């Protein structure tokens, strides 16, 4: 039972070892050669603008008021008032307009 499973695995291993390029040589289609780009080619590339409205990890839209909400949460008085009258009104009373 083990022989039919072991024989193809050994054949694939031998084939992979035989087809591997020598350590010192780098072929043109290898990922290692694509890692570095010449200065001329990199100058022609356009840098993409980052969209900070989206979270890079989850892709969810960030709330633009999140930073202000955290500021209000760090102030115990503002946090308590936000529980009673809402975040925007509490922030406006402590720090000015949202």
Coordinates of N, CA and C in Angstrom, one line a residue:
X1 N 0.8 -1.2 0.0 CA 0.0 0.0 0.0 C 0.9 1.3 0.0
X2 N 2.0 1.2 0.7 CA 2.8 2.4 0.7 C 3.6 2.6 -0.5
X3 N 3.9 1.5 -1.2 CA 4.8 1.6 -2.4 C 4.1 2.4 -3.5
X4 N 2.8 2.2 -3.8 CA 2.2 3.0 -4.9 C 2.2 4.5 -4.5
X5 N 2.1 4.9 -3.3 CA 2.1 6.3 -2.9 C 3.5 6.8 -2.8
X6 N 4.5 6.0 -2.4 CA 5.8 6.5 -2.3 C 6.6 6.7 -3.6
X7 N 6.3 5.8 -4.5 CA 7.0 5.8 -5.8 C 6.7 7.1 -6.6
X8 N 5.5 7.6 -6.8 CA 5.3 8.8 -7.5 C 5.9 10.0 -6.8
X9 N 5.9 10.0 -5.5 CA 6.5 11.1 -4.7 C 8.0 11.2 -5.0
X10 N 8.7 10.0 -4.9 CA 10.1 10.0 -5.2 C 10.4 10.4 -6.6
X11 N 9.6 10.0 -7.6 CA 9.8 10.4 -9.0 C 9.7 11.9 -9.1
X12 N 8.7 12.5 -8.5 CA 8.5 14.0 -8.6 C 9.7 14.7 -7.9
X13 N 10.2 14.2 -6.8 CA 11.3 14.8 -6.1 C 12.6 14.7 -7.0
X14 N 12.8 13.6 -7.6 CA 14.0 13.4 -8.5 C 13.9 14.4 -9.7
X15 N 12.7 14.5 -10.2 CA 12.5 15.4 -11.4 C 12.7 16.8 -11.0
X16 N 12.3 17.2 -9.8 CA 12.5 18.6 -9.4 C 13.9 18.9 -9.1
X17 N 14.7 18.0 -8.6 CA 16.1 18.2 -8.3 C 16.9 18.2 -9.6
X18 N 16.5 17.5 -10.6 CA 17.2 17.5 -11.9 C 17.0 18.7 -12.7
X19 N 15.8 19.3 -12.6 CA 15.4 20.5 -13.4 C 15.8 21.8 -12.7
X20 N 16.3 21.8 -11.5 CA 16.7 23.0 -10.8 C 18.0 23.6 -11.5
X21 N 18.0 24.9 -11.6 CA 19.1 25.6 -12.2 C 20.3 25.6 -11.2
X22 N 21.5 25.7 -11.7 CA 22.6 25.8 -10.8 C 22.5 27.0 -9.9
X23 N 23.1 26.9 -8.8 CA 23.0 28.0 -7.8 C 23.5 29.3 -8.2
X24 N 24.6 29.3 -9.0 CA 25.3 30.6 -9.4 C 24.6 31.3 -10.5
X25 N 23.8 30.6 -11.3 CA 23.2 31.3 -12.5 C 21.8 31.8 -12.1
X26 N 21.5 32.9 -12.7 CA 20.1 33.5 -12.6 C 19.5 33.6 -14.0
X27 N 18.4 32.9 -14.2 CA 17.8 33.0 -15.5 C 17.0 34.3 -15.7
X28 N 16.7 34.6 -16.9 CA 16.0 35.9 -17.1 C 14.6 35.9 -16.6
X29 N 14.0 34.7 -16.6 CA 12.6 34.6 -16.2 C 12.4 34.3 -14.7
X30 N 13.5 34.3 -13.9 CA 13.4 34.0 -12.5 C 12.8 35.2 -11.7
X31 N 12.2 35.0 -10.6 CA 11.6 36.1 -9.8 C 12.8 36.9 -9.2
X32 N 14.0 36.4 -9.1 CA 15.1 37.1 -8.5 C 15.5 38.3 -9.5
X33 N 15.4 38.0 -10.8 CA 15.8 39.1 -11.7 C 14.7 40.2 -11.8
X34 N 13.4 39.8 -11.5 CA 12.4 40.8 -11.6 C 12.3 41.7 -10.3
X35 N 13.1 41.3 -9.3 CA 13.0 42.1 -8.0 C 13.6 43.5 -8.1
X36 N 14.6 43.6 -9.0 CA 15.4 44.9 -9.1 C 15.1 45.4 -10.5
X37 N 14.8 46.7 -10.5 CA 14.5 47.4 -11.8 C 15.5 48.5 -11.9
X38 N 15.9 48.8 -13.2 CA 16.9 49.8 -13.4 C 16.3 51.2 -13.1
X39 N 17.2 52.2 -12.9 CA 16.7 53.5 -12.5 C 15.9 54.1 -13.6
X40 N 16.2 53.8 -14.9 CA 15.4 54.4 -16.0 C 14.0 53.8 -16.0
X41 N 13.9 52.5 -15.8 CA 12.6 51.9 -15.8 C 11.8 52.3 -14.6
X42 N 12.4 52.5 -13.5 CA 11.7 52.9 -12.3 C 11.3 54.4 -12.4
X43 N 12.0 55.2 -13.1 CA 11.6 56.6 -13.3 C 10.4 56.7 -14.2
X44 N 10.2 55.7 -15.1 CA 9.0 55.7 -15.9 C 7.8 55.2 -15.3
X45 N 7.9 54.5 -14.2 CA 6.7 54.0 -13.4 C 6.1 55.2 -12.7
X46 N 4.7 55.1 -12.7 CA 4.0 56.1 -12.0 C 3.6 55.6 -10.6
X47 N 3.8 56.4 -9.6 CA 3.4 55.9 -8.3 C 1.9 56.1 -8.1
X48 N 1.3 55.1 -7.6 CA -0.2 55.1 -7.4 C -0.5 55.9 -6.1
X49 N -1.5 56.7 -6.2 CA -1.9 57.4 -5.0 C -2.6 56.5 -4.0
X50 N -2.3 56.7 -2.8 CA -2.9 55.8 -1.7 C -4.3 56.4 -1.3
X51 N -5.2 55.6 -1.1 CA -6.5 56.0 -0.7 C -6.6 55.7 0.8
X52 N -6.6 56.7 1.6 CA -6.6 56.5 3.0 C -8.0 56.3 3.6
X53 N -9.0 56.4 2.7 CA -10.4 56.2 3.2 C -10.6 54.8 3.5
X54 N -9.8 53.9 2.9 CA -10.1 52.5 3.0 C -9.0 51.9 3.9
X55 N -9.4 50.9 4.8 CA -8.5 50.2 5.6 C -7.7 49.2 4.8
X56 N -6.4 49.2 4.9 CA -5.6 48.4 4.0 C -5.7 46.9 4.4
X57 N -6.0 46.6 5.6 CA -6.1 45.2 6.0 C -7.4 44.6 5.6
X58 N -8.5 45.2 5.9 CA -9.8 44.6 5.8 C -10.6 45.2 4.6
X59 N -10.1 46.3 4.0 CA -10.8 46.9 2.9 C -12.1 47.6 3.3
X60 N -12.3 47.8 4.6 CA -13.5 48.5 5.0 C -13.3 50.0 5.0
X61 N -14.4 50.7 4.8 CA -14.3 52.2 4.8 C -14.1 52.7 6.2
X62 N -13.1 53.6 6.4 CA -12.9 54.2 7.7 C -13.8 55.4 7.9
X63 N -14.2 55.6 9.1 CA -15.1 56.7 9.4 C -14.2 57.9 9.6
X64 N -14.5 59.0 8.9 CA -13.6 60.2 9.0 C -13.7 60.8 10.3
X65 N -14.7 60.5 11.2 CA -14.8 61.1 12.5 C -14.1 60.2 13.6
X66 N -13.5 59.1 13.1 CA -13.0 58.1 14.1 C -11.9 58.7 15.0
X67 N -11.0 59.5 14.4 CA -9.9 60.2 15.2 C -10.5 61.1 16.2
X68 N -11.5 61.9 15.8 CA -12.2 62.8 16.8 C -12.9 62.0 17.9
X69 N -13.5 60.9 17.5 CA -14.3 60.1 18.5 C -13.3 59.6 19.5
X70 N -12.1 59.2 19.1 CA -11.1 58.7 20.0 C -10.6 59.8 20.9
X71 N -10.4 61.0 20.4 CA -10.0 62.1 21.3 C -11.1 62.3 22.4
X72 N -12.3 62.3 22.0 CA -13.4 62.5 23.0 C -13.5 61.3 24.0
X73 N -13.1 60.1 23.5 CA -13.1 58.9 24.4 C -12.0 59.0 25.5
X74 N -10.9 59.7 25.1 CA -9.8 59.8 26.1 C -10.1 60.8 27.2
X75 N -11.0 61.7 26.9 CA -11.4 62.7 27.9 C -12.6 62.2 28.6
X76 N -12.5 61.8 29.9 CA -13.6 61.2 30.6 C -14.9 62.0 30.6
X77 N -14.7 63.3 30.8 CA -15.9 64.2 30.8 C -16.6 64.2 29.4
X78 N -15.8 64.3 28.4 CA -16.4 64.3 27.0 C -17.0 62.9 26.7
X79 N -16.4 61.9 27.1 CA -16.9 60.5 26.9 C -18.3 60.3 27.6
X80 N -18.3 60.8 28.9 CA -19.6 60.7 29.6 C -20.7 61.5 29.0
X81 N -20.3 62.8 28.6 CA -21.3 63.6 27.9 C -21.8 63.0 26.6
X82 N -20.9 62.4 25.9 CA -21.2 61.7 24.6 C -22.2 60.6 24.8
X83 N -22.2 59.9 26.0 CA -23.1 58.9 26.2 C -24.5 59.5 26.4
X84 N -24.6 60.7 26.8 CA -25.9 61.3 27.1 C -26.5 62.1 25.9
X85 N -25.6 62.9 25.3 CA -26.2 63.7 24.2 C -25.6 63.4 22.8
X86 N -24.7 62.4 22.7 CA -24.2 62.0 21.4 C -22.8 62.6 21.2
X87 N -22.0 61.9 20.4 CA -20.6 62.2 20.2 C -20.4 63.6 19.6
X88 N -21.1 63.9 18.5 CA -20.9 65.1 17.8 C -21.1 66.4 18.7
X89 N -22.2 66.3 19.4 CA -22.5 67.5 20.3 C -21.6 67.6 21.4
X90 N -21.1 66.4 22.0 CA -20.2 66.5 23.1 C -18.8 67.0 22.6
X91 N -18.4 66.5 21.4 CA -17.1 67.0 20.8 C -17.2 68.5 20.6
X92 N -18.3 69.0 20.1 CA -18.5 70.4 19.8 C -18.4 71.2 21.0
X93 N -19.0 70.8 22.2 CA -18.9 71.5 23.4 C -17.5 71.6 24.0
X94 N -16.7 70.5 23.9 CA -15.4 70.5 24.5 C -14.3 71.0 23.5
X95 N -14.4 70.7 22.2 CA -13.3 71.1 21.3 C -13.7 72.0 20.2
X96 N -14.9 72.3 20.0 CA -15.3 73.2 18.9 C -16.0 72.4 17.9
X97 N -16.2 73.0 16.7 CA -17.0 72.3 15.7 C -16.3 71.1 15.1
X98 N -17.1 70.1 14.8 CA -16.6 68.8 14.3 C -16.1 69.0 12.9

